[in-house]
mmCIF file of C-alpha atoms in Angstrom:
data_model
loop_
_atom_site.group_PDB
_atom_site.id
_atom_site.type_symbol
_atom_site.label_atom_id
_atom_site.label_comp_id
_atom_site.label_asym_id
_atom_site.label_seq_id
_atom_site.Cartn_x
_atom_site.Cartn_y
_atom_site.Cartn_z
ATOM 1 C CA MET A 230 5.143 68.414 47.373
ATOM 2 C CA SER A 231 3.218 67.052 50.321
ATOM 3 C CA GLN A 232 2.136 69.110 53.318
ATOM 4 C CA ILE A 233 3.519 66.300 55.479
ATOM 5 C CA PRO A 234 7.302 66.720 55.914
ATOM 6 C CA PHE A 235 7.799 62.979 56.432
ATOM 7 C CA VAL A 236 6.255 62.198 53.050
ATOM 8 C CA ASN A 237 8.745 64.461 51.282
ATOM 9 C CA GLN A 238 11.686 63.061 53.264
ATOM 10 C CA LEU A 239 10.655 59.500 52.484
ATOM 11 C CA GLY A 240 10.243 60.454 48.821
ATOM 12 C CA ASP A 241 13.820 61.745 48.751
ATOM 13 C CA ALA A 242 15.135 58.577 50.424
ATOM 14 C CA LEU A 243 13.212 56.342 48.016
ATOM 15 C CA GLU A 244 14.271 58.341 44.950
ATOM 16 C CA GLU A 245 17.923 58.034 45.916
ATOM 17 C CA ALA A 246 17.498 54.276 46.372
ATOM 18 C CA PHE A 247 15.586 53.980 43.065
ATOM 19 C CA ILE A 248 18.443 55.653 41.197
ATOM 20 C CA THR A 249 21.112 53.612 42.960
ATOM 21 C CA ALA A 250 19.203 50.397 42.262
ATOM 22 C CA SER A 251 18.775 51.188 38.551
ATOM 23 C CA PRO A 252 21.966 50.629 36.627
ATOM 24 C CA ALA A 253 22.588 53.053 33.806
ATOM 25 C CA PRO A 254 21.776 51.463 30.449
ATOM 26 C CA ARG A 255 24.874 50.197 28.716
ATOM 27 C CA ARG A 256 25.536 51.329 25.215
ATOM 28 C CA ARG A 257 27.815 48.375 24.532
ATOM 29 C CA PRO A 258 26.145 45.305 25.930
ATOM 30 C CA THR A 259 28.550 42.508 26.599
ATOM 31 C CA ARG A 260 26.167 39.793 27.374
ATOM 32 C CA GLY A 261 22.660 38.838 26.562
ATOM 33 C CA ARG A 262 20.275 36.256 27.744
ATOM 34 C CA ARG A 263 20.956 32.681 26.816
ATOM 35 C CA TRP A 264 18.088 30.517 25.809
ATOM 36 C CA ILE A 265 18.480 26.844 25.545
ATOM 37 C CA VAL A 266 15.431 26.268 23.414
ATOM 38 C CA PRO A 267 15.645 26.299 19.644
ATOM 39 C CA ALA A 268 14.041 29.093 17.733
ATOM 40 C CA VAL A 269 11.006 27.144 16.815
ATOM 41 C CA VAL A 270 8.376 29.531 15.684
ATOM 42 C CA ALA A 271 4.803 28.649 15.924
ATOM 43 C CA VAL A 272 2.692 25.975 17.150
ATOM 44 C CA ALA A 273 0.945 24.189 14.349
ATOM 45 C CA LEU A 274 -1.397 27.079 14.215
ATOM 46 C CA ALA A 275 -4.735 25.641 13.458
ATOM 47 C CA GLY A 276 -6.978 28.299 12.048
ATOM 48 C CA GLY A 277 -10.015 29.597 13.746
ATOM 49 C CA ALA A 278 -10.770 32.125 16.416
ATOM 50 C CA ALA A 279 -10.542 29.662 19.291
ATOM 51 C CA ALA A 280 -7.051 28.608 18.312
ATOM 52 C CA ALA A 281 -6.022 32.240 17.830
ATOM 53 C CA SER A 282 -7.414 33.124 21.227
ATOM 54 C CA THR A 283 -5.588 30.235 22.884
ATOM 55 C CA LEU A 284 -2.378 31.286 21.189
ATOM 56 C CA PHE A 285 -2.846 34.875 22.296
ATOM 57 C CA ASN A 286 -3.483 33.852 25.893
ATOM 58 C CA SER A 287 -0.455 31.580 25.943
ATOM 59 C CA THR A 288 1.685 34.260 24.296
ATOM 60 C CA LYS A 289 0.565 36.710 26.949
ATOM 61 C CA LEU A 290 1.445 34.208 29.659
ATOM 62 C CA ALA A 291 4.892 33.696 28.132
ATOM 63 C CA VAL A 292 5.498 37.439 27.753
ATOM 64 C CA ASP A 293 4.383 38.267 31.277
ATOM 65 C CA GLY A 294 6.872 35.827 32.752
ATOM 66 C CA ILE A 295 6.791 33.352 35.597
ATOM 67 C CA GLY A 296 6.349 33.831 39.324
ATOM 68 C CA CYS A 297 8.467 31.407 41.363
ATOM 69 C CA TYR A 298 6.931 30.934 44.842
ATOM 70 C CA ALA A 299 9.212 29.607 47.564
ATOM 71 C CA GLY A 300 6.420 27.546 49.127
ATOM 72 C CA SER A 301 3.196 25.742 48.342
ATOM 73 C CA GLY A 302 0.862 28.770 48.230
ATOM 74 C CA THR A 303 0.589 32.339 47.055
ATOM 75 C CA GLY A 304 1.593 33.647 50.495
ATOM 76 C CA ALA A 305 5.170 32.438 49.979
ATOM 77 C CA SER A 306 7.917 34.853 48.970
ATOM 78 C CA GLN A 307 8.134 35.308 45.238
ATOM 79 C CA THR A 308 10.610 35.958 42.474
ATOM 80 C CA PHE A 309 9.266 37.423 39.251
ATOM 81 C CA ASP A 310 10.638 38.318 35.822
ATOM 82 C CA VAL A 311 11.621 34.725 35.148
ATOM 83 C CA TYR A 312 11.134 33.420 31.622
ATOM 84 C CA GLY A 313 11.359 30.131 29.792
ATOM 85 C CA PRO A 314 9.370 27.407 28.048
ATOM 86 C CA SER A 315 9.600 25.152 31.102
ATOM 87 C CA PRO A 316 8.448 27.136 34.145
ATOM 88 C CA ILE A 317 9.514 24.409 36.549
ATOM 89 C CA ALA A 318 13.046 24.243 35.124
ATOM 90 C CA ALA A 319 13.276 28.041 35.077
ATOM 91 C CA CYS A 320 12.178 28.356 38.710
ATOM 92 C CA ARG A 321 14.413 25.453 39.725
ATOM 93 C CA ARG A 322 17.376 27.478 38.436
ATOM 94 C CA VAL A 323 16.156 30.516 40.376
ATOM 95 C CA PHE A 324 15.723 28.516 43.585
ATOM 96 C CA ARG A 325 19.145 26.944 43.166
ATOM 97 C CA ALA A 326 20.717 30.378 42.755
ATOM 98 C CA GLN A 327 18.910 31.480 45.927
ATOM 99 C CA HIS A 328 20.186 28.385 47.794
ATOM 100 C CA SER A 329 16.570 27.477 48.484
ATOM 101 C CA PRO A 330 15.685 23.853 49.329
ATOM 102 C CA LEU A 331 13.326 24.030 46.342
ATOM 103 C CA GLY A 332 16.401 24.074 44.097
ATOM 104 C CA ASP A 333 16.856 20.376 44.915
ATOM 105 C CA PRO A 334 15.475 18.355 41.975
ATOM 106 C CA ARG A 335 14.046 15.794 44.418
ATOM 107 C CA VAL A 336 11.563 18.403 45.637
ATOM 108 C CA LYS A 337 8.549 18.366 43.334
ATOM 109 C CA LEU A 338 7.315 21.612 41.856
ATOM 110 C CA ILE A 339 4.076 22.358 40.066
ATOM 111 C CA ALA A 340 3.162 25.060 37.518
ATOM 112 C CA CYS A 341 -0.276 26.688 37.502
ATOM 113 C CA GLU A 342 -1.902 29.582 35.704
ATOM 114 C CA GLY A 343 -3.977 32.303 37.316
ATOM 115 C CA GLY A 344 -4.024 35.315 39.580
ATOM 116 C CA PRO A 345 -3.913 38.887 38.389
ATOM 117 C CA GLY A 346 -2.603 39.022 34.875
ATOM 118 C CA PRO A 347 -2.979 36.019 34.719
ATOM 119 C CA LEU A 348 0.464 34.673 35.347
ATOM 120 C CA VAL A 349 2.338 31.363 35.349
ATOM 121 C CA MET A 350 3.031 30.476 38.973
ATOM 122 C CA VAL A 351 5.335 27.741 40.217
ATOM 123 C CA PHE A 352 4.916 26.290 43.707
ATOM 124 C CA LYS A 353 6.269 23.489 45.827
ATOM 125 C CA ALA A 354 3.990 20.587 44.850
ATOM 126 C CA GLN A 355 1.605 19.449 47.548
ATOM 127 C CA GLY A 356 -0.745 16.696 46.550
ATOM 128 C CA GLN A 357 -3.289 16.369 43.782
ATOM 129 C CA ALA A 358 -5.354 19.225 42.394
ATOM 130 C CA GLN A 359 -3.117 21.821 44.002
ATOM 131 C CA CYS A 360 -3.744 24.402 41.244
ATOM 132 C CA HIS A 361 -7.485 23.980 41.723
ATOM 133 C CA ARG A 362 -7.181 24.261 45.516
ATOM 134 C CA LEU A 363 -5.329 27.542 45.083
ATOM 135 C CA GLY A 364 -8.077 28.821 42.784
ATOM 136 C CA LEU A 365 -5.788 28.519 39.753
ATOM 137 C CA SER A 366 -5.793 26.472 36.540
ATOM 138 C CA SER A 367 -3.360 23.942 35.160
ATOM 139 C CA LEU A 368 -0.821 25.311 32.706
ATOM 140 C CA PRO A 369 -2.174 25.024 29.129
ATOM 141 C CA GLY A 370 -0.279 22.753 26.738
ATOM 142 C CA SER A 371 0.120 25.670 24.342
ATOM 143 C CA TYR A 372 2.320 27.527 26.830
ATOM 144 C CA ALA A 373 5.657 25.883 25.925
ATOM 145 C CA PRO A 374 5.476 26.570 22.163
ATOM 146 C CA ALA A 375 4.306 30.111 22.887
ATOM 147 C CA ALA A 376 7.276 30.609 25.215
ATOM 148 C CA ASP A 377 9.602 29.304 22.476
ATOM 149 C CA ARG A 378 8.098 31.826 20.098
ATOM 150 C CA VAL A 379 8.590 34.652 22.601
ATOM 151 C CA ALA A 380 12.198 33.530 23.126
ATOM 152 C CA ALA A 381 12.800 33.720 19.354
ATOM 153 C CA LEU A 382 11.423 37.259 19.270
ATOM 154 C CA ASP A 383 13.488 38.120 22.332
ATOM 155 C CA ARG A 384 16.662 37.007 20.542
ATOM 156 C CA ALA A 385 15.749 38.852 17.351
ATOM 157 C CA LEU A 386 15.140 42.080 19.267
ATOM 158 C CA LEU A 387 18.345 41.673 21.228
ATOM 159 C CA SER A 388 20.293 41.343 17.984
ATOM 160 C CA LEU A 389 18.951 44.731 16.877
ATOM 161 C CA VAL A 390 20.706 46.627 19.669
ATOM 162 C CA ARG A 391 23.681 44.392 20.416
ATOM 163 C CA GLY A 392 26.990 46.088 19.673
ATOM 164 C CA ARG A 393 25.457 49.349 18.484
ATOM 165 C CA ASP A 394 26.413 52.565 20.221
ATOM 166 C CA CYS A 395 23.281 54.467 19.392
ATOM 167 C CA VAL A 396 20.216 53.647 17.335
ATOM 168 C CA ALA A 397 17.866 56.435 16.342
ATOM 169 C CA PRO A 398 14.329 55.887 17.689
ATOM 170 C CA ALA A 399 12.713 55.881 14.239
ATOM 171 C CA GLU A 400 15.337 53.474 12.892
ATOM 172 C CA LEU A 401 14.920 51.050 15.768
ATOM 173 C CA SER A 402 11.155 51.294 15.433
ATOM 174 C CA ASP A 403 11.366 50.312 11.739
ATOM 175 C CA GLU A 404 13.718 47.440 12.528
ATOM 176 C CA VAL A 405 11.474 46.138 15.304
ATOM 177 C CA ASN A 406 8.452 46.259 12.992
ATOM 178 C CA ALA A 407 10.395 44.343 10.331
ATOM 179 C CA ALA A 408 11.415 41.692 12.877
ATOM 180 C CA LEU A 409 7.803 41.319 13.999
ATOM 181 C CA VAL A 410 6.672 40.742 10.400
ATOM 182 C CA ARG A 411 9.535 38.350 9.696
ATOM 183 C CA LEU A 412 8.734 36.221 12.756
ATOM 184 C CA GLY A 413 5.000 36.190 12.106
ATOM 185 C CA TRP A 414 3.896 38.424 14.968
ATOM 186 C CA SER A 415 0.822 39.600 13.154
ATOM 187 C CA GLY A 416 -0.991 42.531 14.800
ATOM 188 C CA TRP A 417 2.055 43.589 16.805
ATOM 189 C CA ARG A 418 3.941 46.843 16.272
ATOM 190 C CA ALA A 419 6.715 48.939 17.750
ATOM 191 C CA LYS A 420 5.641 51.789 20.007
ATOM 192 C CA LEU A 421 7.956 54.633 20.875
ATOM 193 C CA LEU A 422 7.253 55.704 24.445
ATOM 194 C CA SER A 423 7.496 59.447 24.034
ATOM 195 C CA SER A 424 5.256 60.654 26.815
ATOM 196 C CA THR A 425 7.940 60.692 29.479
ATOM 197 C CA GLY A 426 9.476 63.951 28.412
ATOM 198 C CA GLN A 427 12.716 62.313 27.323
ATOM 199 C CA THR A 428 13.980 63.464 23.960
ATOM 200 C CA GLY A 429 17.323 61.658 23.670
ATOM 201 C CA ALA A 430 18.725 60.797 20.255
ATOM 202 C CA CYS A 431 19.266 57.121 21.087
ATOM 203 C CA ALA A 432 16.617 54.480 21.601
ATOM 204 C CA ASN A 433 16.707 51.423 23.845
ATOM 205 C CA LEU A 434 14.754 48.292 24.510
ATOM 206 C CA GLY A 435 14.288 47.071 28.089
ATOM 207 C CA PHE A 436 17.172 46.299 30.390
ATOM 208 C CA ASN A 437 17.348 43.762 33.150
ATOM 209 C CA SER A 438 18.493 44.449 36.699
ATOM 210 C CA SER A 439 22.119 43.856 35.680
ATOM 211 C CA GLY A 440 21.920 46.538 33.029
ATOM 212 C CA ALA A 441 22.011 44.041 30.165
ATOM 213 C CA PRO A 442 19.501 44.435 27.323
ATOM 214 C CA ASP A 443 16.389 42.435 28.068
ATOM 215 C CA PRO A 444 13.632 42.859 25.474
ATOM 216 C CA SER A 445 11.166 40.908 27.635
ATOM 217 C CA GLY A 446 10.590 44.112 29.558
ATOM 218 C CA SER A 447 9.595 45.819 26.310
ATOM 219 C CA LEU A 448 6.904 43.336 25.294
ATOM 220 C CA ASP A 449 3.338 44.304 26.097
ATOM 221 C CA ALA A 450 1.068 41.449 25.069
ATOM 222 C CA THR A 451 -2.153 43.167 26.098
ATOM 223 C CA ASN A 452 -1.631 45.997 23.651
ATOM 224 C CA ARG A 453 0.511 43.886 21.277
ATOM 225 C CA VAL A 454 3.347 46.365 21.209
ATOM 226 C CA VAL A 455 7.099 46.327 21.642
ATOM 227 C CA ILE A 456 7.912 49.417 23.673
ATOM 228 C CA ILE A 457 10.929 51.431 22.631
ATOM 229 C CA PHE A 458 12.360 53.838 25.160
ATOM 230 C CA ARG A 459 14.171 57.058 24.376
ATOM 231 C CA GLY A 460 17.427 57.602 26.235
ATOM 232 C CA GLN A 461 17.978 60.689 28.333
ATOM 233 C CA MET B 766 -0.808 64.912 31.820
ATOM 234 C CA ILE B 767 1.099 61.643 31.886
ATOM 235 C CA SER B 768 -0.987 58.840 33.363
ATOM 236 C CA ASP B 769 0.098 56.739 36.331
ATOM 237 C CA ALA B 770 0.417 53.757 33.987
ATOM 238 C CA GLU B 771 2.763 55.677 31.695
ATOM 239 C CA LEU B 772 4.844 56.739 34.678
ATOM 240 C CA ILE B 773 5.196 53.141 35.804
ATOM 241 C CA LEU B 774 6.237 52.055 32.306
ATOM 242 C CA ALA B 775 8.666 54.956 32.018
ATOM 243 C CA SER B 776 10.214 54.125 35.390
ATOM 244 C CA ARG B 777 11.691 50.954 33.902
ATOM 245 C CA GLN B 778 14.254 53.199 32.245
ATOM 246 C CA ASP B 779 13.927 56.379 34.250
ATOM 247 C CA PRO B 780 13.656 55.782 38.009
ATOM 248 C CA GLN B 781 12.749 59.415 38.590
ATOM 249 C CA ALA B 782 9.412 58.723 36.922
ATOM 250 C CA PHE B 783 8.646 56.561 39.952
ATOM 251 C CA ARG B 784 9.313 59.535 42.211
ATOM 252 C CA GLU B 785 6.663 61.428 40.300
ATOM 253 C CA LEU B 786 4.237 58.578 40.888
ATOM 254 C CA TYR B 787 5.176 58.664 44.580
ATOM 255 C CA ASP B 788 4.545 62.403 44.794
ATOM 256 C CA ARG B 789 1.105 61.908 43.264
ATOM 257 C CA ARG B 790 -0.005 59.019 45.430
ATOM 258 C CA ALA B 791 1.891 59.100 48.726
ATOM 259 C CA ASP B 792 -0.507 61.310 50.711
ATOM 260 C CA ASP B 793 -3.567 59.304 49.711
ATOM 261 C CA LEU B 794 -1.848 56.007 50.432
ATOM 262 C CA LEU B 795 -0.645 57.237 53.802
ATOM 263 C CA ALA B 796 -4.213 58.225 54.669
ATOM 264 C CA TYR B 797 -5.430 54.832 53.415
ATOM 265 C CA PHE B 798 -3.027 53.061 55.766
ATOM 266 C CA TYR B 799 -3.530 55.362 58.718
ATOM 267 C CA ARG B 800 -7.316 55.032 58.671
ATOM 268 C CA ARG B 801 -6.889 51.285 58.899
ATOM 269 C CA VAL B 802 -4.039 50.870 61.377
ATOM 270 C CA LEU B 803 -4.499 54.090 63.390
ATOM 271 C CA ASP B 804 -0.775 54.183 64.093
ATOM 272 C CA PRO B 805 1.249 56.814 62.199
ATOM 273 C CA GLU B 806 4.521 54.929 62.488
ATOM 274 C CA VAL B 807 3.038 51.710 61.141
ATOM 275 C CA ALA B 808 1.304 53.665 58.361
ATOM 276 C CA ALA B 809 4.628 55.319 57.477
ATOM 277 C CA ASP B 810 6.411 51.951 57.297
ATOM 278 C CA LEU B 811 3.586 50.496 55.177
ATOM 279 C CA LEU B 812 3.871 53.448 52.790
ATOM 280 C CA ALA B 813 7.621 52.951 52.412
ATOM 281 C CA GLU B 814 7.329 49.191 51.902
ATOM 282 C CA THR B 815 4.508 49.579 49.368
ATOM 283 C CA PHE B 816 6.548 51.891 47.152
ATOM 284 C CA ALA B 817 9.659 49.747 47.521
ATOM 285 C CA VAL B 818 7.687 46.641 46.479
ATOM 286 C CA ALA B 819 6.037 48.533 43.614
ATOM 287 C CA PHE B 820 9.411 49.750 42.359
ATOM 288 C CA ALA B 821 10.810 46.223 42.482
ATOM 289 C CA ARG B 822 7.822 44.944 40.508
ATOM 290 C CA ARG B 823 7.485 47.800 38.037
ATOM 291 C CA ARG B 824 8.673 45.645 35.158
ATOM 292 C CA ARG B 825 5.747 43.299 35.754
ATOM 293 C CA PHE B 826 3.212 46.082 35.367
ATOM 294 C CA ARG B 827 1.194 45.831 32.172
ATOM 295 C CA ASP B 828 -0.992 48.640 30.938
ATOM 296 C CA VAL B 829 -4.345 46.918 30.577
ATOM 297 C CA GLY B 830 -6.372 50.088 30.683
ATOM 298 C CA ARG B 831 -6.924 50.113 34.426
ATOM 299 C CA PRO B 832 -5.593 53.080 36.400
ATOM 300 C CA GLY B 833 -1.991 52.620 37.520
ATOM 301 C CA GLY B 834 -3.165 53.695 40.975
ATOM 302 C CA ALA B 835 -5.256 50.518 41.205
ATOM 303 C CA TRP B 836 -2.097 48.457 40.767
ATOM 304 C CA LEU B 837 -0.467 50.418 43.569
ATOM 305 C CA TYR B 838 -3.454 49.961 45.876
ATOM 306 C CA GLY B 839 -3.374 46.226 45.143
ATOM 307 C CA ILE B 840 0.152 46.107 46.518
ATOM 308 C CA ALA B 841 -0.890 48.315 49.441
ATOM 309 C CA ALA B 842 -3.764 45.978 50.320
ATOM 310 C CA LYS B 843 -1.419 43.012 50.330
ATOM 311 C CA GLU B 844 1.020 44.800 52.633
ATOM 312 C CA LEU B 845 -1.852 45.732 54.931
ATOM 313 C CA SER B 846 -3.098 42.177 54.961
ATOM 314 C CA HIS B 847 0.369 40.971 55.935
ATOM 315 C CA PHE B 848 0.439 43.493 58.769
ATOM 316 C CA PHE B 849 -2.913 42.377 60.149
ATOM 317 C CA ARG B 850 -1.894 38.707 59.921
ATOM 318 C CA ARG B 851 1.539 39.062 61.482
ATOM 319 C CA ARG B 852 1.173 42.284 63.451
ATOM 320 C CA GLU B 853 4.337 43.608 61.885
ATOM 321 C CA VAL B 854 5.156 45.447 58.702
ATOM 322 C CA GLU B 855 6.969 43.415 56.086
ATOM 323 C CA LYS B 856 10.151 45.412 55.491
ATOM 324 C CA ARG B 857 11.904 43.108 53.078
ATOM 325 C CA ALA B 858 11.665 45.404 50.037
ATOM 326 C CA ILE B 859 12.875 48.527 51.822
ATOM 327 C CA LYS B 860 15.784 46.569 53.294
ATOM 328 C CA LYS B 861 16.653 45.157 49.881
ATOM 329 C CA LEU B 862 16.482 48.617 48.376
ATOM 330 C CA GLY B 863 18.604 50.015 51.215
ATOM 331 C CA VAL B 864 16.077 52.664 52.214
ATOM 332 C CA VAL B 865 16.272 54.157 55.676
ATOM 333 C CA VAL B 866 12.765 55.294 56.576
ATOM 334 C CA PRO B 867 13.002 58.787 58.114
ATOM 335 C CA ALA B 868 11.763 59.301 61.659
ATOM 336 C CA LEU B 869 8.395 60.982 62.062
ATOM 337 C CA ASP B 870 8.807 64.537 63.302
ATOM 338 C CA ARG B 871 6.158 66.221 65.407
ATOM 339 C CA GLU B 872 4.650 68.215 62.552
ATOM 340 C CA SER B 873 4.319 65.076 60.424
ATOM 341 C CA LEU B 874 2.702 63.187 63.300
ATOM 342 C CA ASP B 875 0.163 65.934 63.785
ATOM 343 C CA ARG B 876 -0.608 66.147 60.082
ATOM 344 C CA ILE B 877 -0.963 62.376 59.745
ATOM 345 C CA GLU B 878 -3.275 62.219 62.732
ATOM 346 C CA ALA B 879 -5.388 64.905 61.086
ATOM 347 C CA LEU B 880 -6.030 62.424 58.248
ATOM 348 C CA ILE B 881 -8.551 60.515 60.393
ATOM 349 C CA ASP B 882 -12.131 61.115 59.414
ATOM 350 C CA VAL B 883 -13.737 60.492 62.789
ATOM 351 C CA ASP B 884 -17.307 60.804 61.491
ATOM 352 C CA ALA B 885 -16.886 58.016 58.951
ATOM 353 C CA HIS B 886 -15.617 55.662 61.627
ATOM 354 C CA ARG B 887 -17.760 56.812 64.531
ATOM 355 C CA ARG B 888 -19.851 53.645 64.914
ATOM 356 C CA SER B 889 -17.003 51.153 64.792
ATOM 357 C CA LEU B 890 -14.886 53.450 66.929
ATOM 358 C CA ALA B 891 -17.570 53.614 69.600
ATOM 359 C CA ALA B 892 -17.842 49.822 69.748
ATOM 360 C CA ALA B 893 -14.093 49.371 69.956
ATOM 361 C CA LEU B 894 -13.678 52.114 72.555
ATOM 362 C CA GLN B 895 -16.101 50.267 74.836
ATOM 363 C CA GLN B 896 -13.809 47.242 74.768
ATOM 364 C CA MET B 897 -10.664 49.166 75.708
ATOM 365 C CA SER B 898 -9.179 49.654 79.155
ATOM 366 C CA ALA B 899 -10.074 52.954 80.811
ATOM 367 C CA GLY B 900 -6.474 54.218 80.577
ATOM 368 C CA ASP B 901 -6.133 53.566 76.868
ATOM 369 C CA ARG B 902 -9.611 54.885 76.163
ATOM 370 C CA ASP B 903 -8.946 58.156 77.995
ATOM 371 C CA ALA B 904 -5.762 58.780 76.045
ATOM 372 C CA VAL B 905 -7.380 58.059 72.669
ATOM 373 C CA GLU B 906 -10.537 60.041 73.405
ATOM 374 C CA LEU B 907 -8.564 63.081 74.499
ATOM 375 C CA ARG B 908 -6.547 63.009 71.307
ATOM 376 C CA VAL B 909 -8.993 61.813 68.643
ATOM 377 C CA VAL B 910 -12.396 62.864 69.952
ATOM 378 C CA GLU B 911 -11.555 66.013 71.907
ATOM 379 C CA GLU B 912 -8.654 66.808 69.556
ATOM 380 C CA LEU B 913 -6.441 68.063 72.389
ATOM 381 C CA GLY B 914 -2.734 68.711 71.917
ATOM 382 C CA TYR B 915 -0.232 66.500 73.719
ATOM 383 C CA THR B 916 0.569 69.234 76.252
ATOM 384 C CA GLU B 917 -3.071 69.357 77.324
ATOM 385 C CA ILE B 918 -3.377 65.555 77.291
ATOM 386 C CA ALA B 919 -0.284 65.317 79.492
ATOM 387 C CA ALA B 920 -1.810 67.775 81.936
ATOM 388 C CA LYS B 921 -5.088 65.859 82.079
ATOM 389 C CA LEU B 922 -3.409 62.464 82.436
ATOM 390 C CA ARG B 923 -0.834 63.851 84.866
ATOM 391 C CA CYS B 924 2.136 62.585 82.924
ATOM 392 C CA THR B 925 4.900 63.971 80.735
ATOM 393 C CA GLU B 926 4.170 64.996 77.158
ATOM 394 C CA ALA B 927 6.331 62.135 75.858
ATOM 395 C CA ALA B 928 4.406 59.665 78.006
ATOM 396 C CA ALA B 929 1.120 61.126 76.776
ATOM 397 C CA ARG B 930 2.228 60.626 73.183
ATOM 398 C CA THR B 931 3.211 57.024 73.935
ATOM 399 C CA ARG B 932 -0.125 56.310 75.635
ATOM 400 C CA VAL B 933 -2.065 57.764 72.721
ATOM 401 C CA HIS B 934 -0.116 55.741 70.157
ATOM 402 C CA ARG B 935 -0.416 52.550 72.199
ATOM 403 C CA GLY B 936 -4.127 53.170 72.641
ATOM 404 C CA LEU B 937 -4.584 53.776 68.936
ATOM 405 C CA ALA B 938 -2.745 50.568 68.113
ATOM 406 C CA ARG B 939 -5.046 48.624 70.445
ATOM 407 C CA LEU B 940 -8.060 50.416 69.024
ATOM 408 C CA SER B 941 -6.941 49.391 65.534
ATOM 409 C CA ASN B 942 -6.677 45.759 66.646
ATOM 410 C CA LEU B 943 -10.161 45.844 68.129
ATOM 411 C CA MET B 944 -11.690 47.511 65.069
ATOM 412 C CA GLU B 945 -10.052 44.942 62.823
ATOM 413 C CA ALA B 946 -11.285 42.088 65.031
ATOM 414 C CA ASN B 947 -14.821 43.517 65.111
ATOM 415 C CA SER B 948 -15.062 44.073 61.357
#
């Protein structure tokens, strides 16, 4: 509790809005995410630390998602939590849904890498060397195969919870670990987030803003874990 | 104790975890804003918008070992930067979230104003005060330097208490502009 009455009142107003804005997780998901890309796993993984590092960085980029900027610089309004092997196509769909002029395929877009994270960022294209001018880098060629690989994992994780009323945390954890091994995600593991005081009998992966299962929100590339949440 | 980072991660499934983060950080963030804008109402709006933006972006937060508070202050700095560029608080996130920011009551105003550490800002304050009109400077000095209540300020300025409050807030807003321009 704050000594400032306003702070407590604002906290109450925000908490109510947070709860209203967060749909309750569905036990029987009716729809999942649709990916158009085939489940191609793995770039021709050349051995060596440099290749492994490049793969890790690209995987992290793919896991962390894309920022779609409705302008030619980082000051433009943004939409995050967008995923896909082609950032420009993914943002084009977002812009179209937002009725933005950038949804028009005649308007050129450009994808860069950088910023905090770093992150894949898509802007309205404006001349040569735009990424460099913005202090960013060009998108690495290894991004698309890494995004395909993340999409395959995403689908595998989604299949673990689809149509199941309740999965015990330990059971889901084992299944996630098995999926990681099967798909070649070496060094990754399931992590049950148990520090939030929730002790529910059912476990969940992430959910998107529509309440549909969305494993992307469970992937943590920095710590190489798939986070499993306990229900209330 | 659960870390800020864990609270942010947990809030993806449990929005009340974000309230806990708010309760931990709101006072400090409000002070952070108020020391920079010197206007309690603007600071209050910046606080609300910062938490609304942070909530909307919580799924993008990754635990990379840095304190979760640093992530929050990053968002706060961006909101502040927008305010100084446009001279208005971006309220898009609070509108999208449907939050009605409560009005500041008198006790809250007094407590927020008490957050100013005059000593730490004395030099830049002195320079900015010299650039202000006599009317604005009198109102601000009576409130911030002499720490008078609004009843006493009203008596000294020969105006109503409500007018005194308005003059102080307007003066503080102008002082904030000058300090920002001088820095």
